Coordinates of N, CA and C in Angstrom, one line a residue:
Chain A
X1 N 13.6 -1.0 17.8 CA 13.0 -0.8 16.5 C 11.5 -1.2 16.6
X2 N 10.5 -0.9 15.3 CA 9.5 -1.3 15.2 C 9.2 -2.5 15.1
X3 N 8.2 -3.2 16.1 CA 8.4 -4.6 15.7 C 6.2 -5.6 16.0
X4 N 6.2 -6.4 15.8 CA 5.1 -7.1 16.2 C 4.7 -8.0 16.7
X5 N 4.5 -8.3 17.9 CA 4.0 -9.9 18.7 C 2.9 -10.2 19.0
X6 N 2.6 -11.1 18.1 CA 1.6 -12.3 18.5 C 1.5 -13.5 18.9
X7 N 0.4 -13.6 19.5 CA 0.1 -14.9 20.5 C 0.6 -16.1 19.5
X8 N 1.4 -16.9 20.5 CA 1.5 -18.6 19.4 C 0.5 -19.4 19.5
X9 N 0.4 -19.7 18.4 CA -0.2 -21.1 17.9 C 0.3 -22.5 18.0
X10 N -0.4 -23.1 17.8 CA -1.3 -23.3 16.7 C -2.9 -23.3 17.8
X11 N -3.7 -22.1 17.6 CA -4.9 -22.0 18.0 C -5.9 -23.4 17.2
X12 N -6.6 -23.7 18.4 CA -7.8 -25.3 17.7 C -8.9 -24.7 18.6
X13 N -10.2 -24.9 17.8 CA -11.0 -24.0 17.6 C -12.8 -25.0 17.2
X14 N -13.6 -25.4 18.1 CA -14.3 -26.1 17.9 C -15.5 -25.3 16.8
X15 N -15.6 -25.3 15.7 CA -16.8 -24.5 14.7 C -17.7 -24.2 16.0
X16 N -18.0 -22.6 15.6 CA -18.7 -21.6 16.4 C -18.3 -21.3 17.6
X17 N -17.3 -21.8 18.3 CA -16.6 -20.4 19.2 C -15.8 -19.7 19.1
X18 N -16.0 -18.6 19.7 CA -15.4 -17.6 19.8 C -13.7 -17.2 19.4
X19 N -13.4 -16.9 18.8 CA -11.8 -16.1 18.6 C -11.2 -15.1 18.9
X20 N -10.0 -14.8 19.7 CA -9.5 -13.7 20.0 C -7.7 -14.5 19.6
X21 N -7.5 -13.5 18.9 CA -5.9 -13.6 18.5 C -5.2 -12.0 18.8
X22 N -4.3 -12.4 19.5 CA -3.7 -10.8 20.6 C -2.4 -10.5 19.5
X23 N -2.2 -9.3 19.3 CA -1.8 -9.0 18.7 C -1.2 -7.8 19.2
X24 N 0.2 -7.1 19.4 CA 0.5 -6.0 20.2 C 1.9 -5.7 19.7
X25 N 2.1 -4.5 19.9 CA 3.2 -3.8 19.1 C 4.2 -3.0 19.1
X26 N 5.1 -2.2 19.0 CA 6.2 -1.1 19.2 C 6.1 -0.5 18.4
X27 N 6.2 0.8 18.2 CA 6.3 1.6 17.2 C 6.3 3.3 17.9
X28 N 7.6 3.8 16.7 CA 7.6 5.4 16.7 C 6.3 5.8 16.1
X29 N 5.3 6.9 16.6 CA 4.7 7.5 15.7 C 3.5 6.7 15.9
X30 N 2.8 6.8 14.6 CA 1.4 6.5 15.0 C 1.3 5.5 13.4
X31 N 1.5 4.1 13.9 CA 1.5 3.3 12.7 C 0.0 2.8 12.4
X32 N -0.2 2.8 11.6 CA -1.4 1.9 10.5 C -1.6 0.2 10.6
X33 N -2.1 -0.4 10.8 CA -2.1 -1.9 11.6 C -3.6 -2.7 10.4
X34 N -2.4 -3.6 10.2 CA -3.1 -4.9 9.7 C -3.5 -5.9 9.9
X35 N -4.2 -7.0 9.7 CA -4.5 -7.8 9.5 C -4.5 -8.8 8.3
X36 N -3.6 -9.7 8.1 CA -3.6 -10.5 6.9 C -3.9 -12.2 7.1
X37 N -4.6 -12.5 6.1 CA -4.9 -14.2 6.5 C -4.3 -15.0 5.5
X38 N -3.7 -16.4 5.8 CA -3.2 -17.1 4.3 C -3.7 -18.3 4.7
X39 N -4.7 -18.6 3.6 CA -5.8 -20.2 3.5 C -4.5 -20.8 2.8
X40 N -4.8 -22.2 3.3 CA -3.2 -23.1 2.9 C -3.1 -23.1 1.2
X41 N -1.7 -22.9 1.0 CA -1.4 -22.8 -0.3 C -1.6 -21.7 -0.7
X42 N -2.1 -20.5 -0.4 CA -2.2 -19.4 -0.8 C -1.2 -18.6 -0.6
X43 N -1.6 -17.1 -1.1 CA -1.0 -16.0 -1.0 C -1.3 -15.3 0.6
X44 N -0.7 -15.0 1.1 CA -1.7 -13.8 2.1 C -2.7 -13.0 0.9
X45 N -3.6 -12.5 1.9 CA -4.4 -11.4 1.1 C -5.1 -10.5 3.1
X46 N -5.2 -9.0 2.4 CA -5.6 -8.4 3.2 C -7.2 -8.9 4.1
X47 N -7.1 -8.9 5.4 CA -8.4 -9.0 6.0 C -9.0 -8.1 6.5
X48 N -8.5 -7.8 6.9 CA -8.9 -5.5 7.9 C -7.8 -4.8 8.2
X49 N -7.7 -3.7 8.1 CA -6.7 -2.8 8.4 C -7.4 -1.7 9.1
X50 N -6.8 -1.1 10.1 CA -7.3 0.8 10.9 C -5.7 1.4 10.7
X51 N -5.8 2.7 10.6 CA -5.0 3.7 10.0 C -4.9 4.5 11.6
X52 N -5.9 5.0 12.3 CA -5.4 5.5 13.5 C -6.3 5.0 14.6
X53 N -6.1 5.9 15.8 CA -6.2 5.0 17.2 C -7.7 5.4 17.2
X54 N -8.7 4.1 17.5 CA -9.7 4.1 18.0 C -10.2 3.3 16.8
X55 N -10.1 2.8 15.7 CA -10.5 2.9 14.6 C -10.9 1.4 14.4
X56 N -12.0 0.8 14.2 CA -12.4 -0.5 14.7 C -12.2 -0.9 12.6
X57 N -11.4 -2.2 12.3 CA -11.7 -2.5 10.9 C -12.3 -4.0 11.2
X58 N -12.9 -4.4 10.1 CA -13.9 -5.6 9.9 C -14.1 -6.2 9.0
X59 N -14.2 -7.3 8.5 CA -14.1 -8.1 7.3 C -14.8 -9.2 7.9
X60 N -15.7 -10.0 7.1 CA -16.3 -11.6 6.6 C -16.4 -12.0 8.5
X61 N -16.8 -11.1 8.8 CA -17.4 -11.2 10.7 C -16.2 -11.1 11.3
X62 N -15.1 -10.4 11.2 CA -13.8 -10.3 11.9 C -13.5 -9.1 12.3
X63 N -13.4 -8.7 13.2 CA -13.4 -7.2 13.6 C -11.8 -7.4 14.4
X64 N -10.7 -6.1 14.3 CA -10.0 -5.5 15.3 C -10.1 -3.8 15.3
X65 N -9.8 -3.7 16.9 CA -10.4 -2.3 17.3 C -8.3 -2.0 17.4
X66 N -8.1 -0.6 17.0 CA -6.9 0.1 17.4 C -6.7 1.1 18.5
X67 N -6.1 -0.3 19.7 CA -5.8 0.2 20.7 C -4.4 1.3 20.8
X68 N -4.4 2.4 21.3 CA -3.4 2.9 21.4 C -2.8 2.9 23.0
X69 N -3.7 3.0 23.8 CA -3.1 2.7 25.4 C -2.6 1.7 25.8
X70 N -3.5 0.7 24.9 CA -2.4 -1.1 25.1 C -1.5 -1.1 24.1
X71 N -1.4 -0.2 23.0 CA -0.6 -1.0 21.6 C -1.2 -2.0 21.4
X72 N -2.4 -2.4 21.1 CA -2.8 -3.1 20.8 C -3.7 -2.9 19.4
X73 N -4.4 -5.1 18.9 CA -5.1 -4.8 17.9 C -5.2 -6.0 17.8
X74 N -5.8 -6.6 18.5 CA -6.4 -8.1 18.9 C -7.7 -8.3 17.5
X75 N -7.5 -9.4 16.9 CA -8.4 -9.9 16.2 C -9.6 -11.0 16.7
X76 N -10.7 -10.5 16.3 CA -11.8 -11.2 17.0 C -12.7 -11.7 15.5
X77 N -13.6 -12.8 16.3 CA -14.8 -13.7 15.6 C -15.6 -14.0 16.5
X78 N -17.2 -13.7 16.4 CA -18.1 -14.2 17.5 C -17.8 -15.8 17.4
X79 N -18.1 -16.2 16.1 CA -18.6 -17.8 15.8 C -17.5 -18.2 14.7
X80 N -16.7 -18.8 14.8 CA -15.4 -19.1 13.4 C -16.3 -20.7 12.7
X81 N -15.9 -20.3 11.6 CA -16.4 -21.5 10.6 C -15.1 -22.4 10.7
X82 N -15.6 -23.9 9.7 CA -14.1 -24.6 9.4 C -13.4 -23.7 8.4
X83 N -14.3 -23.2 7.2 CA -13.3 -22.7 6.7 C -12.4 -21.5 7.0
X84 N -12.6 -21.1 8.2 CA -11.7 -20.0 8.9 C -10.4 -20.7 9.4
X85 N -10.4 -21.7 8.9 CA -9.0 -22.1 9.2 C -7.7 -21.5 8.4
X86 N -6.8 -21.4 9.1 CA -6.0 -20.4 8.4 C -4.2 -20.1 8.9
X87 N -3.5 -19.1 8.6 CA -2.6 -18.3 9.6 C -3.0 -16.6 9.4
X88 N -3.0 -16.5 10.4 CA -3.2 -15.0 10.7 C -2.0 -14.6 11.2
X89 N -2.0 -12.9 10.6 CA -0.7 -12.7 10.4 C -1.0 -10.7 11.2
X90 N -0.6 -10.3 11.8 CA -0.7 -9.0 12.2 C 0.7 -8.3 12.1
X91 N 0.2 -7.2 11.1 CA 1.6 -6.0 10.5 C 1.1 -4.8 10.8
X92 N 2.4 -4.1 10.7 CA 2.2 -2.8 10.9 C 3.2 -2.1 10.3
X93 N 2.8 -0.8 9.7 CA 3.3 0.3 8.7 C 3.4 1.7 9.7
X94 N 4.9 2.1 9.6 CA 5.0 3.3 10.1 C 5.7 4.1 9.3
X95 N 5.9 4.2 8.0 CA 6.5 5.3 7.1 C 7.5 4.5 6.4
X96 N 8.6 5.2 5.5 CA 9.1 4.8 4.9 C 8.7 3.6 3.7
X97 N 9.2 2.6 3.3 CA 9.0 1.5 2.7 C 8.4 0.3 2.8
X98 N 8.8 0.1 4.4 CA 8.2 -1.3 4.5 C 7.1 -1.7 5.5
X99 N 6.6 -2.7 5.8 CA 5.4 -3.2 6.7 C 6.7 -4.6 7.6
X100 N 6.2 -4.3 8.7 CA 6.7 -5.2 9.6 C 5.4 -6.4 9.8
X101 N 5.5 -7.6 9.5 CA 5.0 -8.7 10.2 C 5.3 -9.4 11.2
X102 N 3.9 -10.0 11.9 CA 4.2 -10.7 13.2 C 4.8 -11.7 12.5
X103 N 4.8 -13.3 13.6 CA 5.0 -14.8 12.9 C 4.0 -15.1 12.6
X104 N 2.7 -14.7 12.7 CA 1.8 -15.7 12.4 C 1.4 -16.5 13.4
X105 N 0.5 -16.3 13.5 CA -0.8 -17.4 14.6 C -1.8 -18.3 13.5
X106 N -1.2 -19.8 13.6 CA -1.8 -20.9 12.6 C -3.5 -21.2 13.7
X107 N -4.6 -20.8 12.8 CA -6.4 -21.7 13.7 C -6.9 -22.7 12.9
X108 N -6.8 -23.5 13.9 CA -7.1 -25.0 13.2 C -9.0 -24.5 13.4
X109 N -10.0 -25.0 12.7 CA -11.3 -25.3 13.4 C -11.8 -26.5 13.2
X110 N -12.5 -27.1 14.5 CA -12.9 -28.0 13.9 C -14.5 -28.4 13.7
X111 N -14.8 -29.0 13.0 CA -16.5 -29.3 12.6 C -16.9 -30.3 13.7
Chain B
X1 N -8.4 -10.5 -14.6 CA -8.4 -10.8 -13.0 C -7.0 -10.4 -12.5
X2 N -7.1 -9.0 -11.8 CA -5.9 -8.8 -11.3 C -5.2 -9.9 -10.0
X3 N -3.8 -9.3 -10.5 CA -2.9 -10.7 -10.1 C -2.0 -10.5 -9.8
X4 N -0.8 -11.6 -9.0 CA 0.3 -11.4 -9.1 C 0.6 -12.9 -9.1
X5 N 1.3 -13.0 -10.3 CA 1.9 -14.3 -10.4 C 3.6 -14.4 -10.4
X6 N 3.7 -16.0 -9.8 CA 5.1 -16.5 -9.6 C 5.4 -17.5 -10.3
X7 N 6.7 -17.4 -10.5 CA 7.0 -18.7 -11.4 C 8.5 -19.1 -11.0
X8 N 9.1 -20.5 -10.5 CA 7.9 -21.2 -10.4 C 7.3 -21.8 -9.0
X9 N 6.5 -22.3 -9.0 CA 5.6 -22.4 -7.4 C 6.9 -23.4 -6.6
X10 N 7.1 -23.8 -7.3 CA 8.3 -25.3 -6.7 C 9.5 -25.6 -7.2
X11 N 10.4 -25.3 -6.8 CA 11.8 -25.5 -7.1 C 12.7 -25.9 -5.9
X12 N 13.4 -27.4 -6.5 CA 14.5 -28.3 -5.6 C 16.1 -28.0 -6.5
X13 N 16.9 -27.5 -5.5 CA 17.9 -27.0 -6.5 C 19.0 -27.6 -5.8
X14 N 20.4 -27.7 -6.3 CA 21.5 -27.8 -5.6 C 22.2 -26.6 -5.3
X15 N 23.4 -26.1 -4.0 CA 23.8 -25.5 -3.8 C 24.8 -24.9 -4.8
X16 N 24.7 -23.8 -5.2 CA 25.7 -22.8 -5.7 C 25.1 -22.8 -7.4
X17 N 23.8 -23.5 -7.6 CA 23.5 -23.3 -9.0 C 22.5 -21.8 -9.3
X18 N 22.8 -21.2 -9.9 CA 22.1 -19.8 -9.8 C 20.6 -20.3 -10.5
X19 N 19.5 -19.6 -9.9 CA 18.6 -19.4 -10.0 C 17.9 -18.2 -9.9
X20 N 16.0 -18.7 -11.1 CA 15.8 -17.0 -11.1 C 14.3 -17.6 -10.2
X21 N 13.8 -16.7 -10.1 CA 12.3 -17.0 -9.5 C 11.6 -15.3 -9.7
X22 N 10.7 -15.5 -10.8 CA 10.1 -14.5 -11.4 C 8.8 -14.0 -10.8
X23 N 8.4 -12.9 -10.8 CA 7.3 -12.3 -10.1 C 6.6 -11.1 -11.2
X24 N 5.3 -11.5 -11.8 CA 4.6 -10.2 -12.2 C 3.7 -10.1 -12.2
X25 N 3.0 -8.7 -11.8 CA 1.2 -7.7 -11.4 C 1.4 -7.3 -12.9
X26 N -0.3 -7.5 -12.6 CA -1.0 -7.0 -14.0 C -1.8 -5.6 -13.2
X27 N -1.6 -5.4 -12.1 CA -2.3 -4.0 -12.0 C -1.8 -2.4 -12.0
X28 N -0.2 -2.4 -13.0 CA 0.0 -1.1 -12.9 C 0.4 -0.6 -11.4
X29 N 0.6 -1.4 -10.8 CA 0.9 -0.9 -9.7 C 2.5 -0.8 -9.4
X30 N 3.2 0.3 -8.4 CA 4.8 1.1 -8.2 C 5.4 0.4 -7.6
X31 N 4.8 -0.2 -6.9 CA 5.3 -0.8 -5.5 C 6.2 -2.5 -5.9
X32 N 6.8 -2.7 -5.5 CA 7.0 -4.6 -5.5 C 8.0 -4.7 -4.4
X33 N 7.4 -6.1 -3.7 CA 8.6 -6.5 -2.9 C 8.5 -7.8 -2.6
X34 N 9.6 -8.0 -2.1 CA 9.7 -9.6 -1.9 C 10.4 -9.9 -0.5
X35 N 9.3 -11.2 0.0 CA 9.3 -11.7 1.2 C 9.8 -13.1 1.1
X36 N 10.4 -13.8 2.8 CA 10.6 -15.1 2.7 C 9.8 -15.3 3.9
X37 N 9.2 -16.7 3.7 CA 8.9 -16.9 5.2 C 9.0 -17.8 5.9
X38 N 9.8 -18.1 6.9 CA 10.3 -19.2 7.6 C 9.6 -19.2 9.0
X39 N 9.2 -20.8 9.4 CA 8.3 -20.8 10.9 C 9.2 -20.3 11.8
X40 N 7.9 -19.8 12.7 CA 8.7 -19.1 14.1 C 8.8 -18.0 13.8
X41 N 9.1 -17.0 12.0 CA 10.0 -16.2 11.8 C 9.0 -14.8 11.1
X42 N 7.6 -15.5 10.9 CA 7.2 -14.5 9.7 C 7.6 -14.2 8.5
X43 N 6.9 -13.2 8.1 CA 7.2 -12.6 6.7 C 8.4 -11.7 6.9
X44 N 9.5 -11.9 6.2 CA 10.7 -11.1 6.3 C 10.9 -10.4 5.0
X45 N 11.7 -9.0 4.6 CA 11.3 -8.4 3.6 C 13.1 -8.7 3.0
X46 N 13.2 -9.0 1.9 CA 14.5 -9.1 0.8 C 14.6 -8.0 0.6
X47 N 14.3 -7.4 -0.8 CA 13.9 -6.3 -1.3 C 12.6 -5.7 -1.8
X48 N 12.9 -4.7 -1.9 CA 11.8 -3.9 -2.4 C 11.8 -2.9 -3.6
X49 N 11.4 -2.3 -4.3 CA 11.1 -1.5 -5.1 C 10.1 -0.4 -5.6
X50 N 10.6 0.8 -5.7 CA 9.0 1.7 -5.4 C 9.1 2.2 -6.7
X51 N 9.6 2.1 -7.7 CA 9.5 2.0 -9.2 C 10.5 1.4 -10.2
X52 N 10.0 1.4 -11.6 CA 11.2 1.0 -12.1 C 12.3 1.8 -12.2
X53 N 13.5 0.7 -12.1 CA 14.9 1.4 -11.6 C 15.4 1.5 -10.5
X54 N 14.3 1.2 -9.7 CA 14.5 2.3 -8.2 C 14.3 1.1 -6.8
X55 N 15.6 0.2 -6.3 CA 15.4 -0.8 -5.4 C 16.1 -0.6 -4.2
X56 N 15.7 -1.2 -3.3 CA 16.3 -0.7 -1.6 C 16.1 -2.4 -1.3
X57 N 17.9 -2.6 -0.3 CA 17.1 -4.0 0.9 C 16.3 -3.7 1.4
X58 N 16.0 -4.9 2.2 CA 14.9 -4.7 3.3 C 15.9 -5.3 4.4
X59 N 14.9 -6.4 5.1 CA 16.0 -6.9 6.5 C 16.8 -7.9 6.2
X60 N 16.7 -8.9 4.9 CA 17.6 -9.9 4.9 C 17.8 -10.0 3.2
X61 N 18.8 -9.2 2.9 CA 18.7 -9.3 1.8 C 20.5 -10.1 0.7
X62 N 20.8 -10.4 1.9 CA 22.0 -10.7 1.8 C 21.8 -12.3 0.7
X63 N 22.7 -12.4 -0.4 CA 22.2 -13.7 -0.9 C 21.4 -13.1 -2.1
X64 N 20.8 -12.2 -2.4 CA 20.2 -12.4 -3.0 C 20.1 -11.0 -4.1
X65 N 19.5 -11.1 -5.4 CA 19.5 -9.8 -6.3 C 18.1 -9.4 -7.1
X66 N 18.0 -8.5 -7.2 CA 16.8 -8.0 -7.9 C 17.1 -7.0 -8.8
X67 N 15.9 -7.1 -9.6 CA 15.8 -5.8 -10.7 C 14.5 -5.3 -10.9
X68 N 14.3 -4.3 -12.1 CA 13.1 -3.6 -12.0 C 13.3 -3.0 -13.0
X69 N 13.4 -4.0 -14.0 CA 13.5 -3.1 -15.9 C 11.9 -2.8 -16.0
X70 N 11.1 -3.2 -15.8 CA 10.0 -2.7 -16.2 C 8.7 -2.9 -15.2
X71 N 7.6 -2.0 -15.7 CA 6.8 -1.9 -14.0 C 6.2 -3.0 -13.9
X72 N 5.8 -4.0 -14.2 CA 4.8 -5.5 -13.9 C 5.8 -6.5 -13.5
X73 N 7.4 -6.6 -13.8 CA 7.7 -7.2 -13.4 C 9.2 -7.1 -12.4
X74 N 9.3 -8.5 -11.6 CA 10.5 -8.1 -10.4 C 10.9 -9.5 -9.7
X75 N 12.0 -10.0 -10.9 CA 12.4 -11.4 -11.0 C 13.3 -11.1 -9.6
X76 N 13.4 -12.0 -8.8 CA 14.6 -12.3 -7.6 C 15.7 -13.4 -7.9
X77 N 16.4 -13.0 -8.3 CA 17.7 -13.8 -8.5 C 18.7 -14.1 -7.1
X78 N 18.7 -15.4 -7.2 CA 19.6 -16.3 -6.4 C 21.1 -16.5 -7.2
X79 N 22.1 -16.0 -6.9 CA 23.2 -16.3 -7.7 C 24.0 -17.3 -7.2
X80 N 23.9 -17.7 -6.2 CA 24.8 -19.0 -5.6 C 24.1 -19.2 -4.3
X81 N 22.9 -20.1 -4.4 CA 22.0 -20.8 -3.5 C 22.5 -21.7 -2.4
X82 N 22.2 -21.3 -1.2 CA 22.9 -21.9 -0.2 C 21.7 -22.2 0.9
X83 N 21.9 -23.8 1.4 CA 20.7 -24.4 2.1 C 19.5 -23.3 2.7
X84 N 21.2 -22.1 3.7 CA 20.1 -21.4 4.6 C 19.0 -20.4 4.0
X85 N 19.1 -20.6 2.4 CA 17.9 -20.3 1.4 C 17.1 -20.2 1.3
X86 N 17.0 -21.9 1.6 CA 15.3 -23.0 1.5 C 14.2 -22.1 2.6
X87 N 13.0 -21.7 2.1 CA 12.0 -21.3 2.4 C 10.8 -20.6 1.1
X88 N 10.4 -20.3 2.4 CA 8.7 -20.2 1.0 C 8.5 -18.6 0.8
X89 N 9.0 -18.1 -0.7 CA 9.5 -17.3 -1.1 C 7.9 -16.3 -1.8
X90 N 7.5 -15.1 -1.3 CA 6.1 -14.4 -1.8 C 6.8 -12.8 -2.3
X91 N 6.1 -12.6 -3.4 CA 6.4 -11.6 -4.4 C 4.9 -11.0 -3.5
X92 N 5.2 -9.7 -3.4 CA 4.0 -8.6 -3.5 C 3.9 -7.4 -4.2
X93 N 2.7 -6.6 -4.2 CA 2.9 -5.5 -5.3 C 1.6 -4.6 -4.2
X94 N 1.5 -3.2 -4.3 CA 0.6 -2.2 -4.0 C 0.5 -0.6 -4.8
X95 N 0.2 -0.8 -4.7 CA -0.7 0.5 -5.7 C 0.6 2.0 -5.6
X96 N 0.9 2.0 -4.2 CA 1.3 2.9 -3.7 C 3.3 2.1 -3.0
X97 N 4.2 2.9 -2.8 CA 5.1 2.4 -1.9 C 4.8 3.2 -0.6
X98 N 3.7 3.6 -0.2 CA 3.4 3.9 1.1 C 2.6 2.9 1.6
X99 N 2.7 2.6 2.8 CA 2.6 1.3 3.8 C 0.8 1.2 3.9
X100 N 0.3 2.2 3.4 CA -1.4 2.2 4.3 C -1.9 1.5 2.9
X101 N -1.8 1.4 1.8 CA -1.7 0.4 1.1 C -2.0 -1.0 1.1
X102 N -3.3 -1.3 0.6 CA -3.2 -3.1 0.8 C -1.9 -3.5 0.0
X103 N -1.5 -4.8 0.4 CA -0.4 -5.6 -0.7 C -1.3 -6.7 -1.0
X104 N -0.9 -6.7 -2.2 CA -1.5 -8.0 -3.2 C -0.2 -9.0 -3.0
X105 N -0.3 -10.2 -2.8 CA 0.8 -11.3 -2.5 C 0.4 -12.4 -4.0
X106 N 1.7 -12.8 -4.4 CA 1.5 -14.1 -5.2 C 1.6 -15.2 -4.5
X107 N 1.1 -16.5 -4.7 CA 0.9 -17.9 -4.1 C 2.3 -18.2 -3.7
X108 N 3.4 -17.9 -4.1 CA 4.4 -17.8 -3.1 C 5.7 -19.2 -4.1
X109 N 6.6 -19.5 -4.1 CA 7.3 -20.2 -4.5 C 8.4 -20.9 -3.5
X110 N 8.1 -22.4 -3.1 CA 8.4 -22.9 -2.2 C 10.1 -23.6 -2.9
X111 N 11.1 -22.8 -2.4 CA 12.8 -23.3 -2.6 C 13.2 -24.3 -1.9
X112 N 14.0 -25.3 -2.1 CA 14.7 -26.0 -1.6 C 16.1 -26.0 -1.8
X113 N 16.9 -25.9 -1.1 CA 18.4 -25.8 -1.9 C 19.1 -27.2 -1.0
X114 N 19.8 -27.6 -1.5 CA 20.0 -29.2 -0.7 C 21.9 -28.8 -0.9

């Protein structure tokens, strides 16, 4: 079945380097791929999403490109703040009703 | 300020006492569903609903009941709460029950069942 894996955490992260969170997938068809972040105590809320292959989405300096030769859709940041601390969460929608989520990759950063 | 609110954020219960945990969008939106999330495990889907009246499981919906009398709201009922319960429980809502769709999430309501 459709499913999603991401790299484990807990990612630690000195303020201003670089980020790459791998994110890779299964799916019939040609799914629609997310990106969702949850600041502690919160809700998830959407961060970027691409709908088909090649399609780069970006938010608040966070870019993922939609690989279709790797199944991929790795989330990136040149420079991460503290307040980019977070869990990052990568789903994917292929029809029907529901969105499949990863587990969640928790980034500590520090100041 | 569109929303999705839960109520309530925190609940310690004993096993087999029925409980409700309420969920409602103020944006007119078709969609609602409800997730659990447990470490290691992600966001796992209970149920869902793509209008009123109209509900489907998702992957673990065992344990648990819903309804959908009206469109803003989509209470989750626990009828006889059992430990392997306890986790941190998020209502969402989307415009659309098609997946390309952002989901709006509420701050989520953290169960304990002892």
């Amino acid at each position: 079945g459709d499913s999603v894996t991401q790299m484990e955490g807990p990612v630690t992260l000195s303020e201003e380097a670089c980020l790459t969170i791998n994110c890779t997938y299964t799916a019939t068809g040609y799914p629609s791929l997310f990106w969702y972040v949850q600041y502690p105590g919160e809700g998830l809320q959407l961060l970027l999403k691409a709908t088909k292959a090649d399609d780069k989405g970006s938010n608040k300096g966070f870019e993922a490109t939609y690989r279709k030769e790797t199944t991929s859709f790795h989330l990136e940041k040149g420079s991460v703040q503290v307040s980019d601390s977070a869990v990052y969460f990568c789903a994917l929608y292929t029809g029907g009703f529901k969105t499949i989520f990863g587990a969640g990759t928790r980034l500590f950063v520090k100041a | 300020e569109a929303q999705v609110t839960q109520n309530p954020r925190y609940l310690i219960t004993v096993t087999g006492k029925k409980l409700t945990v309420t969920c409602s969008q103020n944006m007119n939106h078709e969609y609602m569903s409800w997730y659990r999330q447990d470490p290691g495990l992600g966001l796992r889907q209970i149920y869902y609903s793509m209008n009123v009246e109209v509900t489907d499981k998702g992957d673990v919906p065992e344990g648990y009941k819903v309804s959908r009398k009206e469109k803003r709201n989509f209470p989750l009922i626990l009828e006889s709460p059992s430990p392997n319960q306890t986790s941190l429980y998020f209502c969402a809502s989307s415009l659309s029950p098609a997946g390309n769709y952002e989901q709006y999430f509420g701050p989520g309501t953290r169960l304990t069942v002892t």
